[in-house]
Amino acid sequence: MRLSLFLVSMIFSVTAIAGGNVYRHSDDTLQKLYSELHYLNQVGHEIHNSYDEKVANDPQQLRFCEGEYGYVGTRARATIGIANRIESPNKEEYIAAGWKAYQCIKCSGDISHCDAIPPALETIKAEYNALQSQ
């Protein structure tokens, strides 16, 4: 009985400690948001340079594109979450840029969505520099 009570209390305490860390996200920083958006912008341009013409000529190429770059969608959705958790006066702009990045990296998307990312990168860089100078 004591052993089972001990095990239950240990499991509960470990779960509670781990659960408390889930919402802290101390690694969600402006630097991380910047690097993720920068990466997604680069990959988006790579996708559209490689596949836009191919997909227009052969719709089957869309499957190949999604097979090659499908994993990036997970990263793009995570970037939206990072933007949502950052405390910033520009939070809404960062979230919108995350959604544009998500649309940018989609094989069926349009490259024009990628154009919204560089201004957000400049805003992040300016905010980061302002925080560093304080």
CSV table of C-alpha atoms in Angstrom, one decimal:
chain,number,residue,atom,x,y,z
A,1,MET,CA,0.0,0.0,0.0
A,2,ARG,CA,2.8,2.4,0.9
A,3,LEU,CA,4.7,1.6,-2.2
A,4,SER,CA,1.7,2.2,-4.5
A,5,LEU,CA,0.9,5.5,-2.7
A,6,PHE,CA,4.6,6.5,-3.1
A,7,LEU,CA,4.5,5.6,-6.8
A,8,VAL,CA,1.3,7.5,-7.4
A,9,SER,CA,2.7,10.6,-5.6
A,10,MET,CA,5.9,10.4,-7.6
A,11,ILE,CA,4.1,10.1,-10.9
A,12,PHE,CA,1.8,13.0,-10.0
A,13,SER,CA,4.6,15.2,-8.9
A,14,VAL,CA,6.7,14.6,-12.0
A,15,THR,CA,3.7,15.1,-14.2
A,16,ALA,CA,2.9,18.4,-12.4
A,17,ILE,CA,6.4,19.6,-12.7
A,18,ALA,CA,6.6,18.7,-16.3
A,19,GLY,CA,3.2,20.2,-17.0
A,20,GLY,CA,4.2,23.5,-15.4
A,21,ASN,CA,7.1,23.7,-17.8
A,22,VAL,CA,5.0,23.2,-20.9
A,23,TYR,CA,3.6,26.8,-20.8
A,24,ARG,CA,6.8,28.6,-19.9
A,25,HIS,CA,8.4,28.4,-23.3
A,26,SER,CA,11.5,30.3,-22.2
A,27,ASP,CA,13.0,29.5,-25.6
A,28,ASP,CA,10.4,31.4,-27.5
A,29,THR,CA,12.4,34.5,-28.1
A,30,LEU,CA,12.5,37.2,-30.8
A,31,GLN,CA,15.7,35.5,-32.1
A,32,LYS,CA,14.0,32.2,-32.5
A,33,LEU,CA,11.0,33.8,-34.2
A,34,TYR,CA,13.4,35.7,-36.5
A,35,SER,CA,15.4,32.6,-37.5
A,36,GLU,CA,12.2,30.5,-38.1
A,37,LEU,CA,10.6,33.2,-40.3
A,38,HIS,CA,13.9,33.7,-42.2
A,39,TYR,CA,14.2,29.9,-42.8
A,40,LEU,CA,10.5,29.6,-43.9
A,41,ASN,CA,11.0,32.5,-46.3
A,42,GLN,CA,14.0,30.9,-47.8
A,43,VAL,CA,12.3,27.5,-48.2
A,44,GLY,CA,9.2,29.1,-49.6
A,45,HIS,CA,11.2,30.8,-52.3
A,46,GLU,CA,13.0,27.5,-53.0
A,47,ILE,CA,9.7,25.6,-53.3
A,48,HIS,CA,8.2,28.2,-55.7
A,49,ASN,CA,11.3,28.4,-57.8
A,50,SER,CA,11.5,24.7,-58.1
A,51,TYR,CA,7.9,23.7,-58.4
A,52,ASP,CA,5.6,26.5,-59.6
A,53,GLU,CA,6.3,25.9,-63.3
A,54,LYS,CA,6.3,22.1,-62.9
A,55,VAL,CA,3.0,22.1,-61.0
A,56,ALA,CA,1.4,24.4,-63.6
A,57,ASN,CA,2.4,21.9,-66.4
A,58,ASP,CA,1.8,18.7,-64.5
A,59,PRO,CA,-0.5,18.6,-61.5
A,60,GLN,CA,1.1,15.3,-60.4
A,61,GLN,CA,4.2,17.3,-59.4
A,62,LEU,CA,2.2,18.7,-56.5
A,63,ARG,CA,2.5,15.3,-54.8
A,64,PHE,CA,6.2,15.3,-55.3
A,65,CYS,CA,6.5,18.8,-53.9
A,66,GLU,CA,4.4,17.9,-50.8
A,67,GLY,CA,6.5,14.7,-50.3
A,68,GLU,CA,9.7,16.7,-50.4
A,69,TYR,CA,8.6,19.7,-48.4
A,70,GLY,CA,5.6,18.5,-46.4
A,71,TYR,CA,7.5,18.5,-43.1
A,72,VAL,CA,8.0,22.3,-43.3
A,73,GLY,CA,4.3,22.8,-42.6
A,74,THR,CA,4.8,21.6,-39.1
A,75,ARG,CA,7.6,24.1,-38.5
A,76,ALA,CA,5.5,26.9,-39.9
A,77,ARG,CA,2.6,26.1,-37.6
A,78,ALA,CA,5.0,26.0,-34.7
A,79,THR,CA,6.3,29.4,-35.7
A,80,ILE,CA,2.7,30.8,-35.4
A,81,GLY,CA,2.7,29.4,-31.9
A,82,ILE,CA,6.0,31.0,-31.1
A,83,ALA,CA,4.7,34.4,-32.3
A,84,ASN,CA,1.5,33.9,-30.2
A,85,ARG,CA,3.5,33.4,-27.0
A,86,ILE,CA,5.9,36.3,-27.4
A,87,GLU,CA,5.0,39.3,-25.3
A,88,SER,CA,5.4,42.2,-27.7
A,89,PRO,CA,3.6,45.3,-28.9
A,90,ASN,CA,4.0,43.8,-32.4
A,91,LYS,CA,2.5,40.4,-31.5
A,92,GLU,CA,-0.3,40.7,-34.1
A,93,GLU,CA,2.1,41.5,-36.9
A,94,TYR,CA,4.3,38.5,-35.9
A,95,ILE,CA,1.3,36.2,-35.9
A,96,ALA,CA,0.1,37.5,-39.3
A,97,ALA,CA,3.7,36.9,-40.6
A,98,GLY,CA,3.6,33.4,-39.3
A,99,TRP,CA,0.4,32.7,-41.2
A,100,LYS,CA,1.9,34.2,-44.3
A,101,ALA,CA,4.9,32.0,-43.9
A,102,TYR,CA,2.7,29.0,-43.6
A,103,GLN,CA,1.0,30.0,-46.9
A,104,CYS,CA,4.3,30.7,-48.4
A,105,ILE,CA,5.7,27.2,-47.9
A,106,LYS,CA,2.7,25.4,-49.2
A,107,CYS,CA,3.3,23.8,-52.5
A,108,SER,CA,-0.1,24.9,-53.7
A,109,GLY,CA,0.3,28.4,-52.4
A,110,ASP,CA,1.4,31.6,-54.1
A,111,ILE,CA,4.8,33.1,-53.8
A,112,SER,CA,3.2,36.5,-53.1
A,113,HIS,CA,2.6,35.3,-49.5
A,114,CYS,CA,6.4,35.3,-49.0
A,115,ASP,CA,6.5,39.0,-49.6
A,116,ALA,CA,4.9,39.7,-46.2
A,117,ILE,CA,7.8,38.0,-44.3
A,118,PRO,CA,10.8,40.5,-44.9
A,119,PRO,CA,9.0,43.5,-43.3
A,120,ALA,CA,8.2,41.4,-40.2
A,121,LEU,CA,11.9,40.3,-40.1
A,122,GLU,CA,12.9,44.0,-40.1
A,123,THR,CA,10.4,44.7,-37.3
A,124,ILE,CA,11.7,41.8,-35.2
A,125,LYS,CA,15.3,43.0,-35.7
A,126,ALA,CA,14.4,46.6,-34.7
A,127,GLU,CA,12.5,45.4,-31.6
A,128,TYR,CA,15.4,43.1,-30.6
A,129,ASN,CA,18.0,45.9,-31.1
A,130,ALA,CA,15.8,48.3,-29.0
A,131,LEU,CA,15.6,45.7,-26.2
A,132,GLN,CA,19.3,45.2,-26.3
A,133,SER,CA,20.1,48.9,-26.0
A,134,GLN,CA,18.0,49.3,-22.9
